[in-house]
XYZ file of C-alpha atoms in Angstrom:
399
model
C 0.004 0.072 -0.036
C 1.504 3.390 -1.088
C 2.099 5.853 1.850
C -0.161 8.429 2.098
C 1.507 11.470 3.437
C -0.109 14.900 4.251
C 1.022 18.371 6.069
C -0.078 19.820 9.245
C 0.082 23.445 10.466
C -0.055 24.575 14.333
C 0.758 28.468 15.557
C 1.234 29.656 19.055
C 2.031 33.101 20.117
C 3.852 34.672 22.759
C 2.474 36.166 25.701
C 3.388 39.829 24.651
C 0.960 39.636 21.420
C -1.941 41.805 21.720
C -4.753 38.880 22.101
C -2.420 37.053 25.297
C -2.421 40.327 27.375
C -6.419 40.835 26.651
C -6.481 37.217 27.799
C -3.841 37.700 30.736
C -5.313 40.158 32.015
C -8.545 38.577 31.925
C -7.874 35.846 33.930
C -5.144 37.872 36.456
C -8.933 39.826 37.260
C -10.353 35.975 37.994
C -7.719 35.099 40.270
C -8.247 38.559 42.234
C -11.250 37.031 42.900
C -10.733 33.896 43.551
C -7.633 35.117 45.974
C -10.610 36.480 47.998
C -13.790 34.959 47.304
C -13.750 31.203 45.808
C -17.444 31.818 44.907
C -16.875 34.865 42.722
C -18.730 34.874 39.885
C -16.347 36.180 36.634
C -17.332 37.224 32.862
C -14.253 39.594 32.219
C -13.167 40.809 28.607
C -10.077 42.913 27.401
C -9.472 45.168 24.968
C -5.893 46.383 24.222
C -5.441 49.221 21.729
C -3.041 52.236 21.208
C -4.182 56.020 20.977
C -2.093 57.102 17.836
C -3.362 60.466 18.140
C -0.284 60.853 20.742
C 3.327 60.695 20.039
C 4.875 58.528 20.880
C 1.281 56.272 20.652
C -0.156 55.533 24.172
C -1.990 52.426 25.322
C -5.472 51.948 26.143
C -6.854 49.106 27.953
C -10.656 48.611 28.446
C -12.377 46.116 30.917
C -15.748 45.120 30.588
C -17.900 42.367 31.724
C -20.152 40.880 34.774
C -18.332 40.389 37.969
C -19.962 39.429 41.494
C -17.537 38.916 44.516
C -17.194 40.058 48.035
C -13.752 40.552 47.588
C -12.467 44.140 46.971
C -10.213 44.028 43.536
C -8.426 46.861 41.726
C -8.650 45.983 38.195
C -6.246 49.002 36.620
C -3.650 47.917 38.944
C -3.909 44.230 38.399
C -4.242 45.109 34.350
C -0.556 47.612 35.026
C 1.026 44.419 36.742
C -0.244 42.381 34.015
C 1.371 44.384 31.394
C 4.499 45.330 33.463
C 5.362 41.472 33.913
C 4.855 40.597 30.331
C 7.400 43.369 29.688
C 5.867 46.003 28.264
C 8.134 49.035 30.228
C 9.124 51.300 27.754
C 6.831 54.089 26.873
C 8.729 53.988 23.579
C 7.023 50.459 22.543
C 3.849 52.699 21.717
C 2.341 50.480 25.134
C 3.402 51.000 28.311
C 2.671 49.893 32.202
C 2.859 53.140 33.347
C 1.239 55.286 31.318
C -1.585 53.213 29.312
C -5.144 54.707 29.766
C -7.266 52.150 32.008
C -10.898 52.260 31.455
C -13.339 49.719 33.684
C -17.208 48.701 32.891
C -18.246 46.057 35.151
C -21.495 45.089 36.515
C -23.249 42.429 38.694
C -23.764 39.081 36.737
C -27.219 38.560 35.200
C -29.654 37.441 37.839
C -31.244 35.101 35.596
C -27.678 33.526 34.840
C -27.401 33.043 38.541
C -31.120 31.103 39.141
C -29.219 28.274 36.676
C -25.905 28.253 38.451
C -26.585 28.402 41.905
C -27.074 25.563 43.424
C -30.054 25.308 46.534
C -31.736 22.327 48.702
C -33.661 21.559 45.836
C -31.730 22.074 42.841
C -28.069 21.188 41.519
C -25.875 23.753 40.226
C -26.409 23.454 36.714
C -24.253 24.795 33.319
C -23.554 28.336 33.006
C -24.299 28.374 29.637
C -25.727 25.906 26.570
C -22.958 24.920 24.167
C -20.787 22.154 23.401
C -17.296 21.776 24.204
C -14.567 19.655 23.256
C -11.223 17.617 24.023
C -8.726 15.762 22.463
C -5.921 13.852 23.054
C -3.487 11.565 21.016
C -0.151 9.635 21.322
C 2.146 11.593 19.202
C 3.746 13.293 22.016
C 4.861 12.548 25.269
C 2.105 15.145 27.029
C -0.484 13.211 24.849
C -0.903 16.360 22.916
C -0.267 16.911 18.758
C 2.970 17.639 17.790
C 2.822 20.658 16.246
C 1.147 22.793 18.768
C 3.687 21.091 21.231
C 6.300 22.517 19.361
C 4.973 25.916 18.412
C 4.309 26.396 22.069
C 7.930 25.402 22.771
C 9.181 28.499 20.719
C 7.048 31.012 21.650
C 8.316 30.307 25.339
C 11.745 29.814 24.250
C 11.632 33.352 22.678
C 10.448 34.751 25.415
C 12.816 33.524 27.807
C 15.689 34.453 25.485
C 13.837 38.221 25.577
C 13.896 38.193 29.304
C 17.083 36.353 30.535
C 19.232 38.598 28.463
C 20.230 36.388 25.929
C 18.696 38.420 22.975
C 18.363 41.751 24.471
C 17.204 43.295 21.152
C 13.501 41.323 21.450
C 10.591 42.634 22.601
C 7.265 41.289 23.854
C 4.982 40.287 20.826
C 5.853 37.637 18.641
C 4.597 34.149 16.868
C 5.375 30.735 15.871
C 4.553 28.374 13.622
C 4.828 24.702 13.096
C 4.377 22.122 10.106
C 4.687 18.915 10.195
C 4.769 16.252 7.825
C 2.970 12.908 8.547
C 3.225 9.617 6.941
C 0.222 7.465 7.040
C -1.184 8.951 10.302
C 2.435 9.275 12.079
C 4.465 12.455 12.267
C 7.974 11.775 10.688
C 9.464 14.916 10.454
C 9.330 18.961 10.515
C 8.802 20.354 6.757
C 8.625 24.144 8.112
C 9.418 26.423 10.909
C 8.400 30.319 11.162
C 9.591 32.557 13.847
C 8.269 35.903 13.979
C 9.760 38.504 16.309
C 9.698 41.798 17.585
C 12.543 43.523 17.859
C 14.000 46.613 19.070
C 14.467 49.717 15.900
C 18.227 50.086 16.166
C 18.451 46.551 14.250
C 19.826 47.141 10.605
C 20.924 43.978 9.315
C 18.283 41.482 9.974
C 20.644 38.146 8.991
C 21.387 39.430 12.566
C 18.148 38.643 13.884
C 18.028 35.380 11.641
C 20.749 33.960 12.886
C 20.339 34.325 16.702
C 16.502 33.210 16.242
C 17.650 30.162 14.246
C 20.510 29.170 16.954
C 19.149 30.223 20.217
C 15.914 29.467 19.534
C 14.731 27.542 16.837
C 17.389 24.750 17.134
C 17.378 24.495 20.649
C 13.593 23.592 20.379
C 12.951 21.382 17.114
C 14.684 17.719 17.790
C 17.272 17.451 15.696
C 15.861 14.034 14.232
C 12.880 16.234 12.956
C 15.181 18.056 11.120
C 16.683 16.533 7.443
C 17.500 18.191 4.318
C 14.082 18.454 3.374
C 12.910 20.861 5.443
C 12.899 24.532 4.218
C 14.970 27.056 5.356
C 13.563 28.225 8.697
C 11.359 31.838 8.049
C 12.295 34.409 10.337
C 10.446 37.583 10.261
C 9.393 37.058 6.770
C 8.228 40.433 5.866
C 11.855 41.924 6.788
C 10.992 43.674 9.971
C 8.964 43.600 12.724
C 9.596 46.872 14.787
C 6.164 47.901 15.315
C 4.310 45.599 17.653
C 2.583 44.901 20.366
C -1.212 46.841 21.158
C 0.920 49.716 19.295
C 0.575 47.763 15.830
C -2.666 45.465 16.312
C -5.720 45.418 18.929
C -6.057 43.102 20.926
C -9.344 40.644 22.664
C -10.094 38.199 25.029
C -10.493 34.994 23.368
C -9.330 35.587 19.684
C -6.597 32.520 20.081
C -8.793 29.836 20.849
C -7.055 27.180 18.558
C -3.790 28.293 19.704
C -4.805 27.743 23.242
C -6.328 24.097 22.371
C -5.146 21.886 19.803
C -3.433 23.809 16.854
C -6.421 23.191 14.840
C -6.602 19.483 15.599
C -10.166 17.892 16.354
C -12.984 20.086 16.935
C -13.586 23.461 18.802
C -17.464 24.723 20.338
C -16.235 27.974 19.963
C -16.073 28.979 23.344
C -13.078 30.893 25.077
C -11.580 29.843 27.907
C -9.734 33.141 29.358
C -11.790 35.849 32.076
C -14.118 32.876 32.559
C -15.004 31.131 35.790
C -15.594 27.873 35.703
C -19.658 27.804 36.345
C -18.645 28.782 32.643
C -18.637 25.124 30.985
C -17.359 26.860 28.060
C -13.950 26.403 30.458
C -14.662 23.396 32.862
C -16.547 21.743 30.404
C -14.041 21.691 28.245
C -10.829 21.376 30.951
C -12.709 17.961 31.674
C -13.185 16.839 28.131
C -9.736 16.995 27.206
C -9.217 15.135 31.079
C -11.365 12.453 29.814
C -9.891 12.442 25.881
C -6.394 12.116 27.523
C -7.178 9.315 30.495
C -8.649 7.253 27.281
C -5.059 7.576 25.657
C -3.257 7.129 28.473
C -5.219 3.676 29.396
C -4.781 2.163 25.710
C -8.323 2.734 24.675
C -7.266 4.584 21.538
C -4.517 6.083 19.973
C -6.366 9.179 19.178
C -9.465 10.534 21.229
C -12.406 13.417 20.942
C -14.463 14.057 23.360
C -18.147 16.185 23.091
C -19.713 17.380 25.720
C -23.139 19.478 25.449
C -24.768 21.231 27.961
C -27.962 23.300 28.745
C -28.325 26.418 30.539
C -29.179 25.577 34.227
C -29.034 21.996 33.690
C -26.537 20.189 35.738
C -26.166 16.462 33.628
C -25.129 16.622 30.349
C -27.608 16.598 26.879
C -25.224 14.721 25.096
C -21.907 12.709 24.819
C -19.403 12.002 21.603
C -16.407 10.070 21.071
C -14.559 9.967 18.091
C -11.499 7.475 18.011
C -10.836 7.674 14.440
C -11.077 4.351 13.732
C -7.956 3.094 16.334
C -10.391 2.748 19.504
C -10.102 -1.069 20.556
C -13.280 -0.921 21.720
C -16.347 0.505 19.888
C -16.772 4.487 19.982
C -20.458 4.074 21.380
C -19.211 1.883 24.394
C -16.325 3.928 25.435
C -19.117 6.887 25.774
C -20.975 4.741 28.410
C -17.718 4.375 29.557
C -16.909 7.701 30.193
C -20.837 8.043 31.630
C -19.548 5.138 34.129
C -16.276 6.246 35.335
C -16.767 10.493 35.086
C -18.991 12.528 36.838
C -19.794 15.634 33.605
C -21.578 17.859 36.321
C -20.000 20.985 36.434
C -20.480 21.232 40.559
C -18.674 17.730 40.325
C -15.890 18.715 37.481
C -15.339 21.843 39.385
C -14.132 19.940 42.587
C -12.801 17.134 41.061
C -10.518 19.073 39.083
C -10.142 21.930 42.064
C -10.649 24.844 39.529
C -12.286 27.381 42.197
C -8.713 28.404 42.660
C -6.405 31.388 41.637
C -4.661 29.188 38.938
C -5.985 30.757 35.849
C -3.597 34.042 34.205
C -0.796 31.152 34.110
C -3.084 29.348 31.676
C -3.832 32.179 29.521
C -0.420 31.926 27.059
C 1.261 28.615 26.047
C -1.889 26.440 25.787
C -4.088 25.336 28.007
C -3.675 21.434 27.549
C -0.404 19.460 28.153
C 1.226 21.578 30.623
C 2.150 18.585 32.786
C 5.264 19.973 34.213
C 2.352 22.039 36.369
C 0.210 20.167 38.994
C -2.450 23.206 39.100
C -3.575 22.042 35.588
C -5.361 19.255 37.281
C -7.362 18.312 34.127
C -4.132 16.828 32.753
C -3.821 14.343 35.213
C -4.082 10.306 34.462
C -6.211 9.418 37.539
C -8.562 7.286 35.830
C -6.403 5.207 33.735
C -6.460 1.888 35.965
C -10.461 2.534 36.109
C -10.834 2.902 32.794
C -8.913 -0.507 31.893
C -10.960 -1.709 34.730
C -14.279 -0.877 33.571
C -13.117 -1.575 29.635
C -11.852 -5.367 31.120
C -8.312 -4.606 29.558
C -5.320 -6.273 30.973
């Protein structure tokens, strides 16, 4: 049988990308509420941009949403701290923590929504909205994640590391990476293309200096040598030639605009809801985390080499209205049996998800950059635990 070859590409962005600034501010607000009030309700949206009528341009941050809490929260200070920690500390960047304008438009959670998600003596805590959430896992990497998004995340994290530790002092906070992997018969075999775009200081005159520095200190430090061969395209670094103007001075950013970066890099499906700025009563977040947890445990248990799980909810109702499983022909038992197994092993009611994954904690700002999934090095990413493997194998009668 002839080999079937295909290319698959995923991208990631640095913490200084405008959309990621917005995500981190929204999640930092959630963390601040959870520091004092684990019962708080947060739906926080952020927009970052720049007022170009001033010279140099001046940053603008607009934070809006519905927050119900007993905790005192200084939202402007939180936003400035996030912007400073990312690295926007110089006014010449056109966006700086100490002089950006910050506007807040916050009100309480709608009482109609609160009615559906507040547990009472007579009613379980329901889902905070309708919708469908997807979780995905495969066996391509040790994290049980798709290889292209894992490599893309590593590249942008490395880009931030060499900026912050002074290895490449000409770098600024914004940046992107993109990795194309060639698959042969559905198995990743080689890296076909690597693209890195990095925000840099204006005094850089020779872009070959940037290209060599990024190649040596970022790309070749991240991409495994065994995945690079003589067919790999020459690495692309700042293919437009320059990336002097970056961050919100160049492009506005909004919470929830990088949902594919946040999840699986385009592998599997996505329900459309973002994660950042939402407390876990919103199943856009907790349901998606649980769906990943379920899919990962299925792959870790040997039920399938690849697994996608869809969970759908109705607002105000605790139990899912549907569960779907697709193992893309790799399951050792039928997909319908796996769906029944999920019902037997996992409790997918929102309150039980929040309790099992310990989601009512201030853990969210760090999820808002470099992906929500595959982060096994951090114990706060509880949805990455493989804590149901033995139970799954027992219920499925696998030896």
